[in-house]
């Protein structure tokens, strides 16, 4: 933030030359002051969700696009990890938009079971994300509806998504176009897509369309508050440790690094397979490699707290707290004393809290093949862009993100920013080591 402020004041100096511009610069001073005030208020950074919604224009509406409120799309239950579910949900929204239909609020899954359908624990979308907020931010782009909005007792049109190698992207797109154009289908109040879950559907939309809808996903207060408690705790331990070690004056917020250490059993199996299939050997990082690379991040003001976003129960080796270089102070949920906050909740909510904690971190380090890490970097990139920073890879800016699975400068992790103009979400967010820095 310091360097940004410096730039803004230079900009102001430029206007000071003429008297006529003095009043203008006065207006600027007021605006700058309020911006500077907001950014140095403790609540500002610890409540980044508000920061997204409040200060910047959060409407994603592009034009007077009207989505029909009397025609609906129904999709299968959304499954797997939190971010697989978010991607699948957004893909369902974009499909509904293409059909000019309201998406019937789908069920998400609270648990992480992959195979046993009866163990998937359906959970309503609005138990995790705010329903009204979603429609208000996404107004004019996509729309969510409730099953109680349905009027017609006649059955839906069931649309079977094709599968197998012969079911190409083109065929999939043709099928959707046909649904839109054929009155015999379009007249149905509900089109119900059956078969594969939306994460496995062909993708037809650019990254920026996904990004627009991610912005409409605002956590319900109960979950956002849990994340705020965890972040406060991290900053509190950081503050205590730092005042013991070095005297830091006027530091309103103790910074922290969040590392999404993706070293759980399920991931190690998945990533080894992925490495073999794609012939890329940069996907799996060991605990030691992650520690080594994080230690080489330049310009960290040590000592600094490292929050380890990790699914503790799935760890093979419980010693993630050992082996960190001097000045890097690792904490996981138990050592931090926040396990009580997490343990009340099912997988999906635990993961959503961790996601927020990583999103709000001063520095984030993750794995470029993980959807969890990738969507965090996408949101952080979006925030930087809204602040006017479009290229930050080499610069000393706030909120840097890194990928530890790729070697960057000086033995550190590679700087990471999402290529928002990419045409494929898969290429930038979970199937690639191309991280645009
Ligand atoms: N960070 C974090 N991950 C968790 C938690 N609980 C489970 N997980 C992990 O999250 C993974 C699935 O999440 P997903 O969003 O798909 O991320 P990805 O698999 O890394 O792309 C699971 O495989 C777990 O290892 C948690 O509380 N925090
Ligand atoms: C927000 O952006 C939308 C679309 O770009 C625009 O129509 C609207 O006027 C903006 N609102 C504000 C408060 O700037
Ligand atoms: C969606 O349908 C409504 C009602 O028929 C129409 O006014 C609107 O233009 C349609 N939107 C698009 C993008 O086709
Ligand atoms: C590290 O800090 C120095 C001094 O503030 C700055 O000049 C340099 O650009 C920074 N390096 C990086 C990679 O951020």
Coordinates of C-alpha atoms and ligand atoms in Angstrom, one line a residue:
X1 CA 0.0 0.0 0.0
X2 CA 2.9 2.4 0.8
X3 CA 4.2 2.4 -2.8
X4 CA 0.7 2.9 -4.1
X5 CA 0.1 5.9 -2.0
X6 CA 3.4 7.3 -3.1
X7 CA 2.3 7.0 -6.7
X8 CA -1.0 8.7 -6.1
X9 CA 0.6 11.7 -4.4
X10 CA 2.9 12.2 -7.4
X11 CA -0.1 12.3 -9.5
X12 CA -1.5 14.9 -7.3
X13 CA 1.7 17.0 -7.5
X14 CA 1.2 17.2 -11.3
X15 CA -2.0 19.1 -10.9
X16 CA -0.7 21.5 -8.3
X17 CA 0.9 23.7 -11.0
X18 CA -2.1 25.9 -11.8
X19 CA -4.3 27.8 -9.5
X20 CA -7.3 26.6 -11.4
X21 CA -6.4 23.1 -10.5
X22 CA -5.9 23.9 -6.8
X23 CA -9.6 23.3 -6.0
X24 CA -9.5 20.1 -8.0
X25 CA -6.5 18.9 -6.0
X26 CA -8.4 19.8 -2.8
X27 CA -11.1 17.5 -3.9
X28 CA -8.5 14.9 -4.6
X29 CA -7.0 15.3 -1.2
X30 CA -10.3 14.7 0.4
X31 CA -10.8 11.6 -1.7
X32 CA -7.3 10.4 -1.1
X33 CA -7.6 11.0 2.6
X34 CA -10.7 9.0 2.8
X35 CA -9.1 6.2 0.8
X36 CA -6.0 6.3 2.9
X37 CA -8.1 6.3 6.1
X38 CA -10.1 3.3 5.0
X39 CA -7.0 1.4 4.1
X40 CA -5.3 2.0 7.4
X41 CA -8.3 1.2 9.5
X42 CA -7.9 -2.2 11.2
X43 CA -11.3 -3.4 10.0
X44 CA -10.3 -2.7 6.4
X45 CA -8.0 -5.5 5.9
X46 CA -9.4 -8.0 8.4
X47 CA -12.7 -7.7 6.6
X48 CA -11.7 -8.0 3.1
X49 CA -15.1 -9.3 2.0
X50 CA -16.5 -5.9 2.8
X51 CA -13.6 -4.4 1.0
X52 CA -14.6 -6.3 -2.2
X53 CA -18.2 -5.3 -1.9
X54 CA -18.2 -1.9 -0.4
X55 CA -15.4 0.2 -1.9
X56 CA -15.4 -1.0 -5.5
X57 CA -18.3 -1.2 -7.8
X58 CA -19.5 -4.7 -7.2
X59 CA -22.2 -4.8 -9.8
X60 CA -21.2 -7.2 -12.6
X61 CA -24.1 -6.2 -14.8
X62 CA -22.9 -5.3 -18.3
X63 CA -26.1 -4.2 -20.0
X64 CA -29.8 -4.5 -19.8
X65 CA -29.6 -8.3 -20.2
X66 CA -32.8 -9.7 -19.0
X67 CA -32.9 -13.3 -17.7
X68 CA -36.4 -14.9 -17.9
X69 CA -38.0 -15.4 -14.5
X70 CA -40.5 -17.9 -15.7
X71 CA -38.2 -20.4 -17.3
X72 CA -35.8 -22.5 -15.2
X73 CA -32.8 -24.8 -15.5
X74 CA -32.3 -27.6 -13.0
X75 CA -28.9 -29.3 -12.6
X76 CA -27.6 -32.4 -10.7
X77 CA -26.2 -32.1 -7.2
X78 CA -22.9 -30.3 -7.2
X79 CA -20.1 -32.5 -5.7
X80 CA -16.4 -32.8 -4.7
X81 CA -14.1 -30.2 -3.2
X82 CA -15.2 -26.7 -2.3
X83 CA -13.7 -25.1 -5.4
X84 CA -14.7 -27.9 -7.7
X85 CA -18.2 -27.1 -6.5
X86 CA -17.8 -23.4 -7.1
X87 CA -16.6 -24.0 -10.6
X88 CA -19.4 -26.5 -11.3
X89 CA -22.0 -24.1 -9.9
X90 CA -20.7 -21.2 -12.1
X91 CA -20.7 -23.4 -15.1
X92 CA -24.4 -24.3 -14.3
X93 CA -25.1 -20.5 -14.1
X94 CA -23.5 -19.8 -17.4
X95 CA -25.4 -22.7 -19.0
X96 CA -28.7 -21.2 -17.6
X97 CA -27.6 -17.8 -19.0
X98 CA -27.1 -19.2 -22.4
X99 CA -30.6 -20.7 -22.3
X100 CA -32.0 -17.4 -21.0
X101 CA -33.2 -19.2 -17.9
X102 CA -33.2 -18.8 -14.1
X103 CA -31.0 -21.5 -12.4
X104 CA -32.9 -23.4 -9.8
X105 CA -30.8 -23.2 -6.6
X106 CA -28.8 -26.4 -6.7
X107 CA -27.7 -28.5 -3.8
X108 CA -24.0 -28.4 -2.9
X109 CA -22.3 -31.3 -1.0
X110 CA -21.1 -30.9 2.6
X111 CA -18.8 -33.8 2.6
X112 CA -15.9 -34.9 0.4
X113 CA -16.9 -38.5 -0.4
X114 CA -16.3 -39.1 -4.0
X115 CA -18.0 -42.4 -4.7
X116 CA -20.7 -43.2 -2.2
X117 CA -23.6 -41.0 -3.3
X118 CA -25.6 -41.5 -0.2
X119 CA -22.7 -40.0 1.9
X120 CA -22.6 -36.8 -0.1
X121 CA -24.7 -34.9 2.4
X122 CA -26.6 -32.4 0.2
X123 CA -26.6 -28.9 1.6
X124 CA -28.5 -26.0 0.2
X125 CA -26.6 -23.3 -1.7
X126 CA -28.0 -20.7 0.7
X127 CA -26.5 -22.4 3.7
X128 CA -23.1 -21.4 2.4
X129 CA -23.6 -18.3 0.2
X130 CA -26.1 -15.4 0.5
X131 CA -29.0 -16.0 -1.9
X132 CA -30.3 -12.4 -2.1
X133 CA -26.8 -11.0 -2.4
X134 CA -26.0 -13.3 -5.2
X135 CA -29.0 -12.1 -7.3
X136 CA -28.3 -8.5 -6.4
X137 CA -24.6 -8.5 -7.4
X138 CA -25.2 -10.7 -10.5
X139 CA -28.3 -8.9 -11.5
X140 CA -28.4 -8.5 -15.3
X141 CA -26.0 -11.4 -15.8
X142 CA -27.4 -14.6 -14.2
X143 CA -30.2 -15.3 -11.9
X144 CA -30.9 -17.9 -9.2
X145 CA -34.4 -19.1 -8.3
X146 CA -36.2 -21.3 -5.8
X147 CA -38.2 -24.4 -6.4
X148 CA -41.1 -22.6 -4.8
X149 CA -41.1 -20.2 -7.8
X150 CA -42.3 -23.0 -10.1
X151 CA -45.9 -22.8 -11.1
X152 CA -46.5 -25.5 -13.7
X153 CA -47.2 -29.0 -12.4
X154 CA -46.2 -30.7 -15.6
X155 CA -42.9 -32.4 -15.7
X156 CA -39.6 -31.0 -16.8
X157 CA -37.9 -31.6 -20.1
X158 CA -35.1 -34.0 -19.3
X159 CA -31.9 -33.2 -21.1
X160 CA -29.3 -35.9 -21.1
X161 CA -25.7 -34.6 -21.4
X162 CA -23.7 -36.8 -23.8
X163 CA -20.5 -38.4 -22.7
X164 CA -17.5 -40.3 -24.1
X165 CA -15.0 -39.3 -26.6
X166 CA -17.5 -38.7 -29.4
X167 CA -19.3 -36.1 -27.3
X168 CA -17.2 -33.1 -28.4
X169 CA -17.3 -29.5 -27.3
X170 CA -19.2 -28.6 -30.6
X171 CA -21.8 -31.3 -30.1
X172 CA -22.4 -30.1 -26.5
X173 CA -22.8 -26.5 -27.7
X174 CA -25.2 -27.6 -30.5
X175 CA -27.3 -29.4 -28.0
X176 CA -27.6 -26.2 -25.8
X177 CA -28.4 -24.1 -28.9
X178 CA -31.1 -26.5 -29.9
X179 CA -32.7 -26.2 -26.4
X180 CA -32.8 -22.5 -26.8
X181 CA -34.1 -22.4 -30.4
X182 CA -36.5 -25.4 -30.5
X183 CA -39.9 -24.2 -29.1
X184 CA -40.8 -27.9 -28.4
X185 CA -38.0 -27.7 -25.7
X186 CA -38.0 -24.0 -24.9
X187 CA -41.7 -24.0 -24.0
X188 CA -41.0 -26.3 -21.0
X189 CA -41.0 -24.3 -17.7
X190 CA -38.1 -26.5 -16.5
X191 CA -35.2 -28.0 -18.4
X192 CA -33.6 -30.6 -16.1
X193 CA -30.1 -31.7 -17.0
X194 CA -29.4 -35.3 -16.0
X195 CA -26.2 -37.2 -15.9
X196 CA -22.7 -35.9 -15.1
X197 CA -22.2 -33.3 -12.5
X198 CA -21.5 -29.8 -14.0
X199 CA -17.8 -29.9 -13.2
X200 CA -17.5 -32.6 -15.9
X201 CA -19.5 -30.7 -18.6
X202 CA -17.7 -29.2 -21.5
X203 CA -16.8 -25.6 -20.9
X204 CA -17.8 -22.9 -23.3
X205 CA -17.0 -19.7 -21.4
X206 CA -14.0 -17.4 -20.9
X207 CA -12.4 -16.8 -17.6
X208 CA -13.8 -13.3 -17.2
X209 CA -17.4 -14.7 -17.2
X210 CA -16.5 -17.1 -14.4
X211 CA -14.8 -14.3 -12.5
X212 CA -17.9 -12.2 -12.7
X213 CA -20.0 -14.9 -11.0
X214 CA -17.4 -15.7 -8.4
X215 CA -17.8 -12.1 -7.3
X216 CA -21.4 -12.8 -6.6
X217 CA -20.6 -15.6 -4.2
X218 CA -20.7 -13.9 -0.7
X219 CA -20.4 -16.2 2.3
X220 CA -23.3 -16.2 4.8
X221 CA -22.5 -14.1 7.9
X222 CA -22.1 -17.2 10.2
X223 CA -19.2 -18.5 8.0
X224 CA -17.7 -15.1 7.3
X225 CA -17.6 -14.4 11.0
X226 CA -15.8 -17.7 11.7
X227 CA -13.2 -16.7 9.2
X228 CA -12.8 -13.3 10.8
X229 CA -12.3 -15.0 14.2
X230 CA -9.5 -17.1 12.7
X231 CA -7.8 -14.1 11.0
X232 CA -8.0 -12.1 14.2
X233 CA -6.4 -14.9 16.1
X234 CA -3.5 -15.2 13.5
X235 CA -2.9 -11.5 13.7
X236 CA -3.0 -11.5 17.5
X237 CA -0.4 -14.3 17.8
X238 CA 1.7 -12.4 15.2
X239 CA 1.4 -9.2 17.2
X240 CA 2.5 -10.9 20.4
X241 CA 5.5 -12.6 18.8
X242 CA 6.7 -9.6 16.9
X243 CA 6.6 -7.2 19.9
X244 CA 8.6 -9.8 21.8
X245 CA 11.2 -10.1 19.1
X246 CA 11.4 -6.7 17.5
X247 CA 9.7 -3.4 18.3
X248 CA 7.3 -2.5 15.5
X249 CA 5.9 1.0 15.8
X250 CA 2.5 1.9 14.5
X251 CA 1.8 -1.4 12.9
X252 CA -1.9 -1.5 13.0
X253 CA -2.1 -4.9 11.4
X254 CA 0.3 -7.7 11.9
X255 CA 0.9 -9.3 8.5
X256 CA 0.7 -13.1 7.9
X257 CA 1.5 -15.5 5.1
X258 CA -1.0 -18.2 4.3
X259 CA 0.4 -21.4 2.7
X260 CA -2.0 -23.9 1.2
X261 CA 0.2 -26.9 1.9
X262 CA -1.4 -29.4 -0.4
X263 CA 0.4 -32.5 0.9
X264 CA -2.5 -34.6 2.2
X265 CA -2.8 -38.3 1.2
X266 CA -5.6 -37.8 -1.3
X267 CA -3.6 -35.1 -3.1
X268 CA -0.3 -37.0 -3.2
X269 CA -2.1 -39.9 -5.0
X270 CA -3.8 -37.5 -7.4
X271 CA -0.8 -35.4 -8.2
X272 CA 1.5 -38.3 -8.9
X273 CA -1.0 -39.6 -11.4
X274 CA -1.2 -36.2 -12.9
X275 CA 2.5 -35.9 -13.2
X276 CA 2.8 -39.2 -15.0
X277 CA -0.1 -38.4 -17.4
X278 CA 1.0 -34.9 -18.3
X279 CA 4.7 -35.6 -18.1
X280 CA 5.2 -32.5 -16.0
X281 CA 7.2 -33.0 -12.9
X282 CA 6.3 -29.7 -11.2
X283 CA 3.0 -30.7 -9.7
X284 CA 3.7 -32.4 -6.4
X285 CA 5.8 -30.5 -3.9
X286 CA 7.1 -32.2 -0.7
X287 CA 6.8 -30.5 2.6
X288 CA 10.6 -29.8 2.5
X289 CA 10.4 -28.2 -0.9
X290 CA 7.5 -25.9 0.2
X291 CA 9.4 -24.9 3.3
X292 CA 12.6 -24.2 1.3
X293 CA 10.9 -22.1 -1.3
X294 CA 8.8 -20.1 1.2
X295 CA 12.0 -19.3 3.1
X296 CA 13.4 -17.7 -0.1
X297 CA 10.6 -15.2 -0.7
X298 CA 12.2 -11.8 -0.8
X299 CA 11.3 -8.8 1.3
X300 CA 9.4 -10.6 4.0
X301 CA 9.5 -8.7 7.3
X302 CA 10.5 -11.4 9.7
X303 CA 9.5 -12.7 12.2
X304 CA 6.2 -13.5 10.5
X305 CA 3.4 -15.9 11.2
X306 CA 2.7 -18.6 8.6
X307 CA -0.8 -20.0 8.6
X308 CA -0.8 -23.5 7.2
X309 CA -4.1 -24.1 5.4
X310 CA -4.1 -27.9 5.6
X311 CA -6.6 -30.7 6.2
X312 CA -4.9 -31.9 9.3
X313 CA -6.9 -35.1 9.6
X314 CA -5.7 -36.3 6.2
X315 CA -2.0 -35.9 6.9
X316 CA 0.3 -38.8 6.8
X317 CA 3.0 -37.0 8.7
X318 CA 2.0 -34.7 11.5
X319 CA 5.2 -32.8 11.7
X320 CA 4.3 -29.9 9.4
X321 CA 5.3 -27.5 12.1
X322 CA 9.0 -28.6 12.2
X323 CA 11.7 -27.6 9.8
X324 CA 10.7 -24.0 9.0
X325 CA 13.6 -21.4 8.7
X326 CA 14.2 -18.9 11.4
X327 CA 11.8 -16.0 11.5
X328 CA 9.0 -18.1 9.9
X329 CA 6.6 -19.0 12.6
X330 CA 4.2 -21.8 11.5
X331 CA 0.8 -22.3 13.0
X332 CA -1.9 -24.8 12.0
X333 CA -5.4 -24.9 13.5
X334 CA -4.6 -26.7 16.7
X335 CA -1.5 -24.7 17.7
X336 CA -3.4 -21.5 16.9
X337 CA -6.2 -22.7 19.1
X338 CA -8.9 -22.4 16.5
X339 CA -9.7 -26.1 16.0
X340 CA -12.9 -25.6 18.1
X341 CA -14.1 -23.2 15.4
X342 CA -13.5 -25.7 12.6
X343 CA -14.5 -28.9 14.2
X344 CA -18.2 -27.9 14.6
X345 CA -18.5 -27.8 10.8
X346 CA -18.5 -30.3 7.9
X347 CA -15.7 -30.4 5.3
X348 CA -17.3 -27.8 3.0
X349 CA -17.5 -25.1 5.6
X350 CA -14.1 -25.9 7.0
X351 CA -12.7 -25.4 3.6
X352 CA -14.7 -22.2 3.0
X353 CA -13.2 -20.7 6.2
X354 CA -9.7 -21.7 5.2
X355 CA -10.4 -20.2 1.8
X356 CA -11.3 -16.8 3.4
X357 CA -8.2 -16.9 5.6
X358 CA -6.0 -17.4 2.6
X359 CA -7.8 -14.8 0.6
X360 CA -7.2 -12.2 3.3
X361 CA -3.5 -13.0 3.9
X362 CA -0.9 -10.5 3.1
X363 CA 1.1 -13.1 1.2
X364 CA -0.5 -16.3 -0.3
X365 CA 1.5 -19.3 -1.4
X366 CA -0.3 -22.2 -3.0
X367 CA -0.1 -24.9 -5.7
X368 CA -1.0 -24.0 -9.3
X369 CA -2.7 -27.4 -9.9
X370 CA -5.1 -27.0 -7.0
X371 CA -8.5 -25.5 -7.6
X372 CA -8.4 -24.2 -4.0
X373 CA -5.2 -22.3 -4.6
X374 CA -6.1 -21.2 -8.1
X375 CA -9.4 -19.6 -7.1
X376 CA -7.8 -17.8 -4.3
X377 CA -5.2 -16.3 -6.7
X378 CA -8.0 -15.5 -9.2
X379 CA -9.8 -13.5 -6.5
X380 CA -6.7 -11.8 -5.3
X381 CA -5.8 -10.9 -8.9
X382 CA -9.2 -9.5 -9.5
X383 CA -8.8 -7.3 -6.4
X384 CA -5.5 -6.0 -7.6
X385 CA -7.0 -5.2 -11.0
X386 CA -9.8 -3.3 -9.3
X387 CA -7.2 -1.3 -7.5
X388 CA -5.6 -0.4 -10.8
X389 CA -2.7 -2.9 -10.7
X390 CA -2.8 -5.0 -13.8
X391 CA 0.8 -6.3 -13.9
X392 CA 2.3 -7.0 -10.5
X393 CA 4.5 -9.9 -11.1
X394 CA 7.9 -8.3 -10.5
X395 CA 6.8 -5.2 -8.6
X396 CA 6.8 -4.8 -4.9
X397 CA 3.0 -4.6 -4.4
X398 CA 0.7 -5.6 -1.7
X399 CA -1.0 -9.0 -1.6
X400 CA 1.5 -11.0 -3.7
X401 CA 0.7 -14.6 -4.5
X402 CA 3.1 -17.4 -5.3
X403 CA 3.1 -21.0 -6.6
X404 CA 5.5 -23.2 -4.6
X405 CA 5.4 -26.0 -7.1
X406 CA 7.2 -23.8 -9.6
X407 CA 10.7 -22.5 -8.9
X408 CA 11.0 -18.7 -9.2
X409 CA 13.8 -16.2 -8.7
X410 CA 16.5 -16.7 -6.1
X411 CA 15.2 -20.1 -5.0
X412 CA 11.8 -18.8 -4.0
X413 CA 8.4 -19.7 -5.3
X414 CA 7.2 -18.3 -8.6
X415 CA 5.1 -15.1 -8.5
X416 CA 1.5 -15.9 -9.6
X417 CA -1.3 -13.8 -11.1
X418 CA -4.3 -15.1 -13.0
X419 CA -4.5 -14.4 -16.7
X420 CA -8.0 -13.0 -16.5
X421 CA -8.3 -12.6 -20.3
X422 CA -7.7 -16.3 -20.9
X423 CA -10.4 -18.2 -22.8
X424 CA -10.1 -21.3 -20.7
X425 CA -10.7 -21.6 -17.0
X426 CA -9.1 -25.1 -17.0
X427 CA -5.8 -23.7 -18.5
X428 CA -5.4 -21.0 -15.8
X429 CA -6.9 -22.6 -12.8
X430 CA -6.3 -26.2 -12.2
X431 CA -4.6 -27.9 -15.1
X432 CA -1.5 -25.8 -15.7
X433 CA 1.8 -24.6 -14.5
X434 CA 1.4 -21.5 -16.7
X435 CA 0.8 -18.9 -14.0
X436 CA 1.3 -15.7 -16.1
X437 CA 4.3 -14.4 -14.2
Ligands
LIG1 N1 -7.3 -26.0 3.1 C1 -8.2 -26.9 3.5 N2 -8.3 -27.9 2.8 C2 -9.2 -28.9 3.3 C3 -9.9 -28.8 4.5 N3 -10.6 -29.9 4.6 C4 -10.3 -30.6 3.5 N4 -9.5 -30.0 2.7 C5 -8.8 -30.3 1.5 O1 -9.5 -29.7 0.4 C6 -9.5 -30.6 -0.7 C7 -10.5 -30.5 -1.8 O2 -10.7 -29.1 -2.0 P1 -10.6 -28.5 -3.4 O3 -11.3 -27.2 -3.2 O4 -11.1 -29.4 -4.5 O5 -9.1 -28.2 -3.6 P2 -8.0 -29.0 -4.5 O6 -8.3 -30.4 -4.4 O7 -6.7 -28.6 -3.8 O8 -8.1 -28.4 -5.8 C8 -9.6 -32.0 -0.1 O9 -9.0 -33.0 -0.9 C9 -8.9 -31.8 1.2 O10 -7.5 -32.3 1.2 C10 -9.7 -27.7 5.2 O11 -10.2 -27.5 6.3 N5 -8.8 -26.7 4.7
LIG2 C1 -21.2 -0.1 -11.7 O1 -20.9 -0.7 -12.9 C2 -22.1 -0.9 -13.8 C3 -21.6 -1.6 -15.0 O2 -20.3 -1.3 -15.4 C4 -22.6 0.5 -14.1 O3 -23.8 0.4 -14.9 C5 -23.0 1.2 -12.8 O4 -23.5 2.5 -13.0 C6 -21.8 1.2 -11.8 N1 -22.2 1.8 -10.5 C7 -21.5 2.6 -9.9 C8 -22.1 3.0 -8.5 O5 -20.5 3.1 -10.3
LIG3 C1 -34.4 -13.4 -22.6 O1 -35.8 -13.5 -22.8 C2 -36.5 -12.3 -22.6 C3 -38.0 -12.5 -22.7 O2 -38.3 -13.2 -23.9 C4 -36.0 -11.3 -23.6 O3 -36.7 -10.0 -23.4 C5 -34.5 -11.1 -23.5 O4 -34.0 -10.2 -24.5 C6 -33.9 -12.4 -23.6 N1 -32.4 -12.3 -23.4 C7 -31.5 -12.6 -24.3 C8 -30.1 -12.3 -24.0 O5 -31.8 -13.2 -25.3
LIG4 C1 12.3 -5.5 -2.2 O1 12.3 -4.2 -1.5 C2 13.1 -3.3 -2.1 C3 13.2 -2.1 -1.2 O2 11.9 -1.7 -0.7 C4 12.6 -2.9 -3.5 O3 13.4 -2.0 -4.1 C5 12.5 -4.2 -4.3 O4 11.8 -3.9 -5.5 C6 11.7 -5.3 -3.6 N1 11.8 -6.5 -4.3 C7 10.8 -7.2 -4.7 C8 11.0 -8.4 -5.5 O5 9.6 -7.0 -4.3

